Amino acid sequence: MAASGSGAIYQGSTGSKAVAVTVNVDWGGEYIPAMLEALQKSNARATFFVTGSWAENNPELMKTIAAADHSIQNHGYKHVHFNSLKAAQVQEQIKQAEDVIFAATGKKSQFFAPPYGEKNPSLVAAVNAAGYQYIMWSVDTIDWQKPAPQVIVERVMKKVHNDAIILMHPTEPTVKALPEILAGLNQQGYKMMTIEELLASPEQQP
């Protein structure tokens, strides 16, 4: 599994008890304020991978996420099947989302999480050629299926490891599970950081 650079990235490179909570967002905005509150109470930072279309329709939530010092990264402009797109179309999707994110935050996105978790060599190459790192995950909550909150908690706590990338979505069960997950991670000594921090080289670590 690639740790950083080109190729798809499944985990970080700190070599320490650190994890990145990533939240893929194309819907579920009504649950984000509660997620932000839970993150704040646990002194945790997260990374929100947003579609450009969602960001355009939710400018206040974008400001709120950014103001809370979380990372906002690229999930494409539309939540489409990137496996079926040509390289130029992939890069246009990313650029459109990048422009929306920059307009909202003043920061250029650097990381891309594919809708549906799709991945193939040409798709990864197109994303890397656009200057982006291709982010997957090593711990999947599968929360989009909306299982019981305790199922989500157990999935994370049984599978978490140093440098884990933990994938979530804004759902009602996730909101209910998140405080217990964050408390458990804190109790086990994990630092919850942004994807930028998790993938930084050792000399750049905070």
Short mmCIF file of C-alpha atoms in Angstrom, two decimals:
data_model
loop_
_atom_site.label_atom_id
_atom_site.label_comp_id
_atom_site.label_asym_id
_atom_site.label_seq_id
_atom_site.Cartn_x
_atom_site.Cartn_y
_atom_site.Cartn_z
CA MET A 1 0.00 0.00 0.00
CA ALA A 2 1.35 3.39 -0.93
CA ALA A 3 1.99 5.71 2.00
CA SER A 4 2.45 8.94 0.09
CA GLY A 5 3.28 10.39 -3.32
CA SER A 6 1.93 8.79 -6.50
CA GLY A 7 -0.49 5.90 -6.56
CA ALA A 8 -3.44 5.40 -4.24
CA ILE A 9 -2.88 6.12 -0.56
CA TYR A 10 -4.50 3.95 2.10
CA GLN A 11 -2.73 5.11 5.24
CA GLY A 12 -0.42 7.78 6.63
CA SER A 13 3.31 7.99 7.05
CA THR A 14 3.91 9.33 10.56
CA GLY A 15 4.86 5.98 12.08
CA SER A 16 3.06 7.08 15.24
CA LYS A 17 -0.29 6.77 17.02
CA ALA A 18 -2.04 9.12 14.65
CA VAL A 19 -5.15 8.76 12.51
CA ALA A 20 -7.09 10.85 10.01
CA VAL A 21 -10.87 10.89 10.15
CA THR A 22 -12.13 11.61 6.63
CA VAL A 23 -15.73 12.54 5.85
CA ASN A 24 -16.94 12.23 2.26
CA VAL A 25 -19.72 14.76 1.66
CA ASP A 26 -22.25 15.01 -1.17
CA TRP A 27 -25.34 14.91 1.07
CA GLY A 28 -26.13 14.81 4.78
CA GLY A 29 -25.32 18.44 5.55
CA GLU A 30 -27.91 18.42 8.33
CA TYR A 31 -25.62 16.10 10.34
CA ILE A 32 -22.41 18.07 9.92
CA PRO A 33 -22.96 20.61 12.75
CA ALA A 34 -23.30 17.75 15.26
CA MET A 35 -20.17 16.09 13.84
CA LEU A 36 -18.27 19.36 14.19
CA GLU A 37 -19.44 19.69 17.79
CA ALA A 38 -18.23 16.18 18.64
CA LEU A 39 -14.87 16.82 16.98
CA GLN A 40 -14.44 20.08 18.88
CA LYS A 41 -15.22 18.46 22.23
CA SER A 42 -12.55 15.83 21.56
CA ASN A 43 -10.00 18.35 20.28
CA ALA A 44 -9.91 16.39 17.03
CA ARG A 45 -9.33 17.66 13.51
CA ALA A 46 -10.87 15.95 10.50
CA THR A 47 -10.78 16.18 6.72
CA PHE A 48 -13.98 16.81 4.77
CA PHE A 49 -13.88 15.68 1.13
CA VAL A 50 -16.69 17.67 -0.48
CA THR A 51 -18.15 17.68 -3.96
CA GLY A 52 -18.05 21.05 -5.67
CA SER A 53 -21.79 21.01 -6.25
CA TRP A 54 -22.46 20.38 -2.54
CA ALA A 55 -20.02 23.13 -1.57
CA GLU A 56 -21.78 25.60 -3.87
CA ASN A 57 -25.12 24.78 -2.27
CA ASN A 58 -23.83 24.92 1.32
CA PRO A 59 -21.62 28.02 1.63
CA GLU A 60 -22.37 28.56 5.32
CA LEU A 61 -21.42 24.99 6.24
CA MET A 62 -18.23 25.38 4.22
CA LYS A 63 -17.35 28.47 6.26
CA THR A 64 -18.19 26.69 9.50
CA ILE A 65 -16.00 23.68 8.66
CA ALA A 66 -13.09 25.92 7.64
CA ALA A 67 -13.48 28.17 10.70
CA ALA A 68 -13.19 25.11 12.95
CA ASP A 69 -9.74 24.45 11.41
CA HIS A 70 -10.67 21.25 9.65
CA SER A 71 -9.28 20.42 6.22
CA ILE A 72 -11.56 20.70 3.18
CA GLN A 73 -10.50 18.58 0.22
CA ASN A 74 -11.72 17.42 -3.18
CA HIS A 75 -14.43 14.81 -3.89
CA GLY A 76 -14.95 15.88 -7.52
CA TYR A 77 -17.52 18.39 -8.71
CA LYS A 78 -20.31 15.83 -9.09
CA HIS A 79 -20.71 12.49 -7.30
CA VAL A 80 -20.31 10.46 -10.47
CA HIS A 81 -18.56 7.23 -11.44
CA PHE A 82 -15.02 8.41 -12.16
CA ASN A 83 -14.12 4.95 -13.51
CA SER A 84 -16.19 5.79 -16.58
CA LEU A 85 -14.57 9.18 -17.26
CA LYS A 86 -11.67 10.00 -19.55
CA ALA A 87 -8.57 11.62 -18.05
CA ALA A 88 -9.54 15.10 -19.26
CA GLN A 89 -13.00 14.72 -17.74
CA VAL A 90 -11.53 13.56 -14.44
CA GLN A 91 -9.25 16.56 -14.31
CA GLU A 92 -12.08 18.94 -15.22
CA GLN A 93 -14.20 17.54 -12.38
CA ILE A 94 -11.34 18.06 -9.96
CA LYS A 95 -10.59 21.57 -11.21
CA GLN A 96 -14.23 22.64 -10.94
CA ALA A 97 -14.38 21.43 -7.35
CA GLU A 98 -11.00 23.00 -6.62
CA ASP A 99 -12.27 26.39 -7.78
CA VAL A 100 -15.35 26.19 -5.55
CA ILE A 101 -13.30 25.10 -2.53
CA PHE A 102 -10.77 27.88 -3.09
CA ALA A 103 -13.53 30.48 -3.41
CA ALA A 104 -14.99 29.32 -0.09
CA THR A 105 -11.79 28.81 1.91
CA GLY A 106 -8.97 30.67 0.18
CA LYS A 107 -7.02 27.40 0.10
CA LYS A 108 -6.27 25.10 -2.83
CA SER A 109 -7.27 21.48 -2.33
CA GLN A 110 -4.44 18.95 -2.72
CA PHE A 111 -6.10 15.62 -2.01
CA PHE A 112 -8.82 13.74 -3.89
CA ALA A 113 -11.13 11.03 -2.56
CA PRO A 114 -13.02 9.22 -5.34
CA PRO A 115 -16.82 8.88 -5.21
CA TYR A 116 -17.87 5.26 -4.65
CA GLY A 117 -14.27 4.45 -3.73
CA GLU A 118 -13.54 3.72 -7.38
CA LYS A 119 -9.95 3.17 -8.47
CA ASN A 120 -8.09 1.98 -11.54
CA PRO A 121 -4.55 2.71 -12.77
CA SER A 122 -5.53 5.27 -15.43
CA LEU A 123 -7.85 7.08 -13.01
CA VAL A 124 -5.16 7.30 -10.33
CA ALA A 125 -2.66 8.49 -12.95
CA ALA A 126 -5.04 11.23 -14.14
CA VAL A 127 -5.57 12.44 -10.58
CA ASN A 128 -1.83 12.41 -9.83
CA ALA A 129 -1.17 14.28 -13.09
CA ALA A 130 -3.56 17.00 -11.88
CA GLY A 131 -1.27 17.47 -8.88
CA TYR A 132 -3.43 15.58 -6.40
CA GLN A 133 -2.80 12.70 -4.04
CA TYR A 134 -5.37 9.90 -4.36
CA ILE A 135 -6.88 9.11 -0.97
CA MET A 136 -8.52 5.81 -0.11
CA TRP A 137 -8.86 4.42 3.44
CA SER A 138 -7.74 1.61 5.72
CA VAL A 139 -10.75 1.62 8.09
CA ASP A 140 -14.22 1.77 6.53
CA THR A 141 -17.21 2.49 8.77
CA ILE A 142 -19.59 1.48 5.94
CA ASP A 143 -21.85 4.05 7.59
CA TRP A 144 -23.61 4.92 4.33
CA GLN A 145 -25.55 1.69 4.86
CA LYS A 146 -26.81 3.29 8.11
CA PRO A 147 -26.16 0.40 10.51
CA ALA A 148 -26.71 0.73 14.26
CA PRO A 149 -24.31 3.29 15.81
CA GLN A 150 -22.65 0.59 17.93
CA VAL A 151 -21.75 -1.33 14.77
CA ILE A 152 -19.91 1.73 13.47
CA VAL A 153 -18.09 2.14 16.79
CA GLU A 154 -16.99 -1.51 16.79
CA ARG A 155 -15.83 -1.37 13.16
CA VAL A 156 -13.52 1.52 13.97
CA MET A 157 -12.22 0.39 17.34
CA LYS A 158 -11.50 -3.18 16.17
CA LYS A 159 -9.65 -2.11 13.04
CA VAL A 160 -7.90 1.13 14.00
CA HIS A 161 -4.11 1.17 13.73
CA ASN A 162 -1.24 3.65 13.60
CA ASP A 163 -1.59 5.95 10.56
CA ALA A 164 -5.15 4.76 9.80
CA ILE A 165 -7.38 6.69 7.42
CA ILE A 166 -10.91 6.27 8.79
CA LEU A 167 -13.70 6.81 6.25
CA MET A 168 -17.04 8.27 7.33
CA HIS A 169 -20.08 10.01 5.85
CA PRO A 170 -22.55 12.44 7.45
CA THR A 171 -25.36 10.11 8.56
CA GLU A 172 -27.53 9.93 11.67
CA PRO A 173 -25.86 6.72 12.96
CA THR A 174 -22.43 8.31 12.41
CA VAL A 175 -23.40 11.33 14.50
CA LYS A 176 -24.53 9.01 17.30
CA ALA A 177 -21.38 6.86 17.05
CA LEU A 178 -18.82 9.65 16.69
CA PRO A 179 -18.51 10.78 20.35
CA GLU A 180 -17.81 7.20 21.48
CA ILE A 181 -15.33 6.65 18.63
CA LEU A 182 -13.45 9.85 19.43
CA ALA A 183 -13.41 9.05 23.15
CA GLY A 184 -12.09 5.57 22.41
CA LEU A 185 -9.36 6.88 20.12
CA ASN A 186 -8.34 9.46 22.72
CA GLN A 187 -8.28 6.80 25.42
CA GLN A 188 -5.97 4.65 23.30
CA GLY A 189 -3.64 7.60 22.75
CA TYR A 190 -4.38 8.34 19.11
CA LYS A 191 -3.93 11.87 17.81
CA MET A 192 -6.63 12.80 15.30
CA MET A 193 -5.18 14.99 12.58
CA THR A 194 -5.90 16.18 9.06
CA ILE A 195 -4.89 14.23 5.99
CA GLU A 196 -2.19 16.83 5.31
CA GLU A 197 -0.64 16.19 8.72
CA LEU A 198 -0.95 12.42 8.46
CA LEU A 199 0.86 12.38 5.11
CA ALA A 200 3.51 14.97 5.93
CA SER A 201 7.12 13.85 5.92
CA PRO A 202 8.59 13.34 9.42
CA GLU A 203 10.44 16.66 9.42
CA GLN A 204 7.16 18.42 8.64
CA GLN A 205 5.17 16.74 11.40
CA PRO A 206 3.42 19.14 13.81
#
